[in-house]
Amino acid sequence: MIESIYKAAEDRYDSGMKYRRSGRSGIKLPEISLGMWHNFGEVDPLARSRDMMRYAFDHGICSFDLANNYGPGYGTAEETFGYVFNKSFKPYRDEMFIASKAGYDMYPGPYGNWGSRKYLMASLDQSLSRMGLDYVDVFYSHRFDPDTPLEETLQALVDIVRRGKALYAGISRWPLEATRFALDYLRRHDTPCLLYQGRLNMIDREPADSGVLDEVASGGAGFVSFSPLAQGLLTDRYLEGVPAGSRISLGRSLPESRLTPEFIEKIRKLNVLASDRGQTLAEMALGWVLNDRRVTSVIVGCSSVGQMGDIVKAVDCAAFTARELEIIDTILDF
């Protein structure tokens, strides 16, 4: 594949993207981060992945979210990122905020999953090799491990930062009490947890309902929402059935059983409200998450440059009135 020479848009930080500070830190993230969970693996066209990454960066999205097992298959999203980075983004490394994670299934045996020191450290070394980087900006424990002592997992994060392999430490999908312990432990070891990732969208509000969102904010960390569009359910994509190329049609992490007649009717009502606001449903759904000022950034996955363009518009979403928020809650039975 012959690469065209890439020069980033000169107005990339003046094209409308907004930035938010992450808790009590020097981290400022774009309101939209590019997630590479799907659509950037070995099964996806490399040129399309490259074009989406370039489009994102040209529009002020300097935050790229990866994990060791993103693809599909495992590790190939980081390989794709590494290839595109080497060909396009090396001159811009200091402008980029790159995240990786470990904690889910990656390779066989007792040290290819969960939260042991051995797994986290080995996995990060592998991730850095795949991406061709000396360090990541933040490294997350991708999930709470109920069997490994919390001190072991958290001390691994401390040592990773102290060794310069990550600039910041983060945790993802940890329950409330473990999150409280992690915030305290990392702060006492001079490596404060500055980012927490959790699933937050109009349908799934668990981080807010459980108290995690408040705990993270009071602990000085920023909250990064993944799946703000509920894997595409909070868009107009499924209003007329299952389109070809969608996650449901490809069998990627989203079962067709979610599309009950009752759920479709709720999405139709949300779509009407979005239209009344002069937005697409996806823009309104992203705006709903960003309406919470405790949220630092939302991670959005895309399958085309066209989708990227639509998502960038979400940062211009109008504020919600109290009545609009009440309507949303009523539609979704909250």
Coordinates of C-alpha atoms in Angstrom, one line a residue:
M1 CA 0.0 0.0 0.0
I2 CA 1.5 3.3 -1.1
E3 CA 0.8 6.0 1.5
S4 CA 0.0 9.6 0.5
I5 CA 2.0 12.2 2.4
Y6 CA -0.1 13.5 5.3
K7 CA 0.0 17.0 6.6
A8 CA -2.5 17.8 9.4
A9 CA -5.0 20.5 8.9
E10 CA -3.6 23.8 10.1
D11 CA -6.9 24.8 11.6
R12 CA -7.4 21.5 13.5
Y13 CA -7.8 23.2 16.8
D14 CA -10.0 26.0 15.5
S15 CA -12.6 23.9 13.7
G16 CA -15.1 23.7 16.5
M17 CA -13.9 20.9 18.8
K18 CA -14.1 21.7 22.5
Y19 CA -11.8 20.5 25.2
R20 CA -12.5 19.6 28.9
R21 CA -10.1 19.3 31.8
S22 CA -10.0 15.9 33.4
G23 CA -10.6 16.3 37.1
R24 CA -7.8 18.0 39.0
S25 CA -5.1 17.5 36.4
G26 CA -3.3 19.0 33.4
I27 CA -5.2 16.6 31.1
K28 CA -7.5 18.3 28.6
L29 CA -9.3 16.0 26.3
P30 CA -11.5 16.7 23.2
E31 CA -15.2 16.2 24.0
I32 CA -15.1 13.5 21.3
S33 CA -12.4 10.7 21.4
L34 CA -11.9 8.2 18.7
G35 CA -12.5 4.6 19.9
M36 CA -10.9 1.7 18.1
W37 CA -12.7 -1.2 19.7
H38 CA -14.2 -2.3 16.3
N39 CA -13.6 -1.3 12.7
F40 CA -9.8 -1.0 13.0
G41 CA -8.8 -4.6 13.1
E42 CA -7.2 -7.0 10.6
V43 CA -10.7 -7.7 9.0
D44 CA -11.2 -4.0 8.2
P45 CA -9.7 -2.1 5.2
L46 CA -6.5 -0.4 6.3
A47 CA -7.1 2.7 4.0
R48 CA -10.5 3.3 5.7
S49 CA -9.0 3.1 9.2
R50 CA -6.3 5.5 8.1
D51 CA -8.8 8.0 6.6
M52 CA -10.9 8.0 9.8
M53 CA -7.9 8.6 12.0
R54 CA -6.7 11.4 9.8
Y55 CA -10.2 13.0 9.6
A56 CA -10.5 12.8 13.4
F57 CA -7.1 14.5 13.9
D58 CA -7.8 17.2 11.3
H59 CA -11.0 18.1 13.3
G60 CA -9.3 18.4 16.7
I61 CA -9.8 14.8 17.9
C62 CA -6.4 14.2 19.4
S63 CA -7.5 11.4 21.8
F64 CA -7.3 7.8 20.6
D65 CA -8.6 5.0 22.7
L66 CA -7.3 1.4 22.3
A67 CA -6.9 -1.8 24.3
N68 CA -4.7 -4.8 23.9
N69 CA -7.5 -7.0 22.5
Y70 CA -9.2 -4.6 20.3
G71 CA -9.6 -5.6 16.7
P72 CA -10.8 -8.0 15.6
G73 CA -8.6 -10.1 16.0
Y74 CA -6.9 -9.4 19.3
G75 CA -4.1 -6.9 19.0
T76 CA -4.8 -5.9 15.5
A77 CA -6.3 -2.5 16.2
E78 CA -3.1 -1.5 17.9
E79 CA -1.2 -2.9 14.9
T80 CA -3.4 -0.8 12.6
F81 CA -2.8 2.2 14.8
G82 CA 0.9 1.6 14.8
Y83 CA 1.1 1.4 11.0
V84 CA -0.9 4.6 10.5
F85 CA 1.0 6.4 13.3
N86 CA 4.3 5.5 11.7
K87 CA 3.2 6.7 8.2
S88 CA 1.1 9.7 9.2
F89 CA 1.3 10.9 12.8
K90 CA 4.9 10.6 14.0
P91 CA 5.5 14.4 13.7
Y92 CA 2.4 15.0 15.8
R93 CA 3.1 12.5 18.7
D94 CA 3.2 15.3 21.3
E95 CA -0.2 16.5 20.3
M96 CA -1.8 13.1 20.7
F97 CA -3.3 11.5 23.8
I98 CA -3.1 7.7 23.3
A99 CA -4.8 5.3 25.7
S100 CA -4.4 1.5 26.0
K101 CA -5.8 -1.0 28.5
A102 CA -5.5 -4.5 29.7
G103 CA -7.8 -6.7 31.8
Y104 CA -9.9 -8.8 29.4
D105 CA -9.0 -12.0 27.6
M106 CA -5.9 -11.6 25.4
Y107 CA -4.0 -14.9 25.3
P108 CA -4.2 -18.4 26.9
G109 CA -3.1 -19.3 30.4
P110 CA -3.3 -17.7 33.8
Y111 CA -1.5 -14.5 32.8
G112 CA -3.5 -13.5 29.8
N113 CA -6.5 -12.1 31.6
W114 CA -7.7 -10.1 34.6
G115 CA -5.5 -7.9 36.8
S116 CA -2.2 -9.5 37.9
R117 CA 1.0 -7.5 37.9
K118 CA 2.5 -9.9 35.4
Y119 CA -0.4 -9.6 32.9
L120 CA -0.6 -5.8 33.1
M121 CA 3.1 -5.2 32.6
A122 CA 3.6 -7.8 29.9
S123 CA 0.5 -6.6 28.1
L124 CA 1.6 -3.0 28.0
D125 CA 5.0 -4.0 26.7
Q126 CA 3.3 -5.9 23.9
S127 CA 0.9 -2.9 23.2
L128 CA 3.8 -0.5 22.9
S129 CA 5.6 -2.8 20.5
R130 CA 2.5 -3.2 18.3
M131 CA 2.0 0.6 18.2
G132 CA 5.6 1.5 17.8
L133 CA 5.5 3.8 20.9
D134 CA 7.8 4.5 23.8
Y135 CA 4.9 5.3 26.1
V136 CA 1.1 5.7 26.2
D137 CA -0.5 8.7 27.7
V138 CA -2.8 6.7 30.0
F139 CA -2.8 3.1 30.8
Y140 CA -6.0 1.6 32.3
S141 CA -6.8 -1.5 34.3
H142 CA -9.6 -2.5 32.0
R143 CA -11.7 -4.2 34.6
F144 CA -11.9 -5.0 38.3
D145 CA -10.4 -8.3 39.2
P146 CA -12.2 -9.9 42.3
D147 CA -9.4 -12.4 42.9
T148 CA -6.1 -10.5 42.6
P149 CA -5.4 -8.2 45.6
L150 CA -6.2 -4.7 44.7
E151 CA -2.8 -3.5 46.0
E152 CA -1.1 -5.7 43.4
T153 CA -3.1 -4.3 40.4
L154 CA -2.8 -0.8 41.6
Q155 CA 1.0 -1.0 42.4
A156 CA 1.5 -2.3 38.9
L157 CA -0.1 0.9 37.6
V158 CA 2.1 3.0 39.9
D159 CA 5.2 1.3 38.7
I160 CA 4.2 1.5 35.1
V161 CA 3.9 5.3 35.4
R162 CA 7.2 5.6 37.4
R163 CA 9.0 3.7 34.7
G164 CA 7.8 6.1 32.1
K165 CA 5.7 3.6 30.1
A166 CA 2.6 5.6 30.8
L167 CA 2.2 9.2 31.8
Y168 CA -1.1 8.7 33.7
A169 CA -2.9 5.8 35.4
G170 CA -6.6 5.0 35.0
I171 CA -9.2 2.4 35.8
S172 CA -12.2 1.2 33.8
R173 CA -15.5 -0.4 34.9
W174 CA -14.5 -0.8 38.6
P175 CA -17.4 -0.9 41.1
L176 CA -17.9 1.8 43.7
E177 CA -16.0 0.4 46.7
A178 CA -13.1 -0.7 44.6
T179 CA -13.0 2.6 42.9
R180 CA -12.9 4.4 46.2
F181 CA -10.0 2.2 47.3
A182 CA -8.1 2.8 44.0
L183 CA -8.5 6.6 44.2
D184 CA -7.1 6.6 47.7
Y185 CA -4.3 4.1 47.0
L186 CA -3.0 5.8 43.9
R187 CA -3.2 9.2 45.5
R188 CA -1.1 8.0 48.5
H189 CA 1.4 6.6 46.1
D190 CA 1.8 9.8 44.3
T191 CA 0.3 8.5 41.1
P192 CA -3.3 9.8 41.2
C193 CA -6.0 8.1 39.2
L194 CA -6.9 10.8 36.8
L195 CA -9.2 9.0 34.3
Y196 CA -12.1 6.5 34.8
Q197 CA -13.8 4.8 31.9
G198 CA -17.4 3.6 32.2
R199 CA -20.4 2.9 30.0
L200 CA -22.8 5.9 30.2
N201 CA -25.6 6.7 27.8
M202 CA -29.3 7.6 27.9
I203 CA -30.2 3.9 28.2
D204 CA -27.4 2.7 30.6
R205 CA -26.9 5.1 33.5
E206 CA -25.2 2.7 36.0
P207 CA -22.2 4.9 36.8
A208 CA -24.5 7.7 37.8
D209 CA -27.0 5.5 39.7
S210 CA -24.3 3.6 41.5
G211 CA -22.4 6.6 42.8
V212 CA -19.3 6.0 40.7
L213 CA -19.7 9.2 38.8
D214 CA -19.8 11.3 42.0
E215 CA -16.9 9.3 43.5
V216 CA -14.7 9.9 40.5
A217 CA -15.5 13.6 40.4
S218 CA -14.9 14.1 44.1
G219 CA -11.7 12.1 43.8
G220 CA -10.2 14.5 41.2
A221 CA -10.5 12.2 38.2
G222 CA -12.3 12.7 34.9
F223 CA -15.0 10.4 33.6
V224 CA -14.7 9.1 30.0
S225 CA -17.9 7.6 28.6
F226 CA -17.6 4.7 26.3
S227 CA -20.6 3.4 24.3
P228 CA -22.4 6.8 24.4
L229 CA -24.6 5.6 21.4
A230 CA -25.2 2.2 23.0
Q231 CA -23.3 0.5 20.2
G232 CA -25.5 2.2 17.6
L233 CA -28.9 1.7 19.2
L234 CA -29.1 5.4 20.0
T235 CA -29.0 6.3 16.3
D236 CA -31.5 6.1 13.4
R237 CA -29.7 3.1 12.0
Y238 CA -32.1 0.4 13.2
L239 CA -35.4 2.3 12.8
E240 CA -36.2 0.4 9.6
G241 CA -34.7 -3.0 10.5
V242 CA -31.1 -4.3 10.5
P243 CA -29.0 -2.7 7.7
A244 CA -26.1 -4.6 6.0
G245 CA -22.8 -3.8 7.6
S246 CA -24.2 -2.9 11.0
R247 CA -22.9 -4.5 14.2
I248 CA -26.0 -6.6 14.5
S249 CA -25.7 -7.9 11.0
L250 CA -22.1 -8.7 11.5
G251 CA -22.7 -10.4 14.8
R252 CA -20.3 -8.0 16.6
S253 CA -21.2 -7.7 20.3
L254 CA -24.8 -6.6 19.7
P255 CA -27.6 -9.2 19.6
E256 CA -30.7 -8.7 17.4
S257 CA -32.8 -9.6 20.4
R258 CA -32.3 -6.0 21.7
L259 CA -34.5 -4.8 18.9
T260 CA -37.9 -5.5 20.4
P261 CA -40.9 -3.7 19.2
E262 CA -41.1 -1.8 22.5
F263 CA -37.5 -0.7 22.2
I264 CA -37.9 0.4 18.6
E265 CA -40.9 2.5 19.6
K266 CA -38.8 4.3 22.3
I267 CA -36.1 5.0 19.7
R268 CA -38.7 6.4 17.3
K269 CA -39.9 8.8 20.0
L270 CA -36.4 9.9 20.8
N271 CA -35.8 10.4 17.1
V272 CA -38.8 12.8 16.9
L273 CA -37.4 14.8 19.9
A274 CA -34.0 15.0 18.2
S275 CA -35.6 16.2 15.0
D276 CA -37.5 18.9 16.9
R277 CA -34.1 20.0 18.3
G278 CA -32.7 20.2 14.8
Q279 CA -30.4 17.2 15.4
T280 CA -29.9 13.6 14.5
L281 CA -30.6 11.1 17.2
A282 CA -26.9 10.3 17.5
E283 CA -26.1 14.0 18.0
M284 CA -28.7 14.3 20.7
A285 CA -27.5 11.1 22.4
L286 CA -23.9 12.4 22.5
G287 CA -25.1 15.8 23.6
W288 CA -27.0 14.1 26.5
V289 CA -23.8 12.6 27.9
L290 CA -21.8 15.7 27.4
N291 CA -24.6 17.7 29.2
D292 CA -23.1 16.3 32.4
R293 CA -20.1 18.4 33.2
R294 CA -18.6 15.6 35.2
V295 CA -17.9 13.9 31.9
T296 CA -14.6 14.8 30.3
S297 CA -14.9 13.0 26.9
V298 CA -17.1 10.5 25.1
I299 CA -15.5 7.7 23.1
V300 CA -17.1 7.1 19.8
G301 CA -16.5 4.3 17.3
C302 CA -17.1 4.9 13.6
S303 CA -17.1 2.8 10.4
S304 CA -16.7 5.6 7.8
V305 CA -15.4 9.1 7.4
G306 CA -19.1 10.1 6.8
Q307 CA -20.0 8.9 10.3
M308 CA -17.0 10.8 11.7
G309 CA -18.3 14.0 10.1
D310 CA -21.8 13.5 11.6
I311 CA -20.3 12.8 15.1
V312 CA -18.1 15.9 15.1
K313 CA -21.3 18.0 14.8
A314 CA -22.4 16.8 18.3
V315 CA -20.1 19.3 20.0
D316 CA -22.3 22.1 18.7
C317 CA -25.4 20.6 20.3
A318 CA -27.8 23.0 22.0
A319 CA -28.3 22.8 25.7
F320 CA -31.1 20.7 27.0
T321 CA -34.1 22.3 28.6
A322 CA -35.5 20.8 31.8
R323 CA -38.6 19.8 29.8
E324 CA -36.5 18.0 27.2
L325 CA -34.6 16.0 29.8
E326 CA -37.9 15.1 31.4
I327 CA -39.3 13.8 28.1
I328 CA -36.2 11.7 27.5
D329 CA -36.6 10.1 31.0
T330 CA -40.3 9.4 30.4
I331 CA -39.6 7.8 27.0
L332 CA -37.0 5.5 28.5
D333 CA -38.9 4.8 31.7
F334 CA -36.5 6.5 34.1

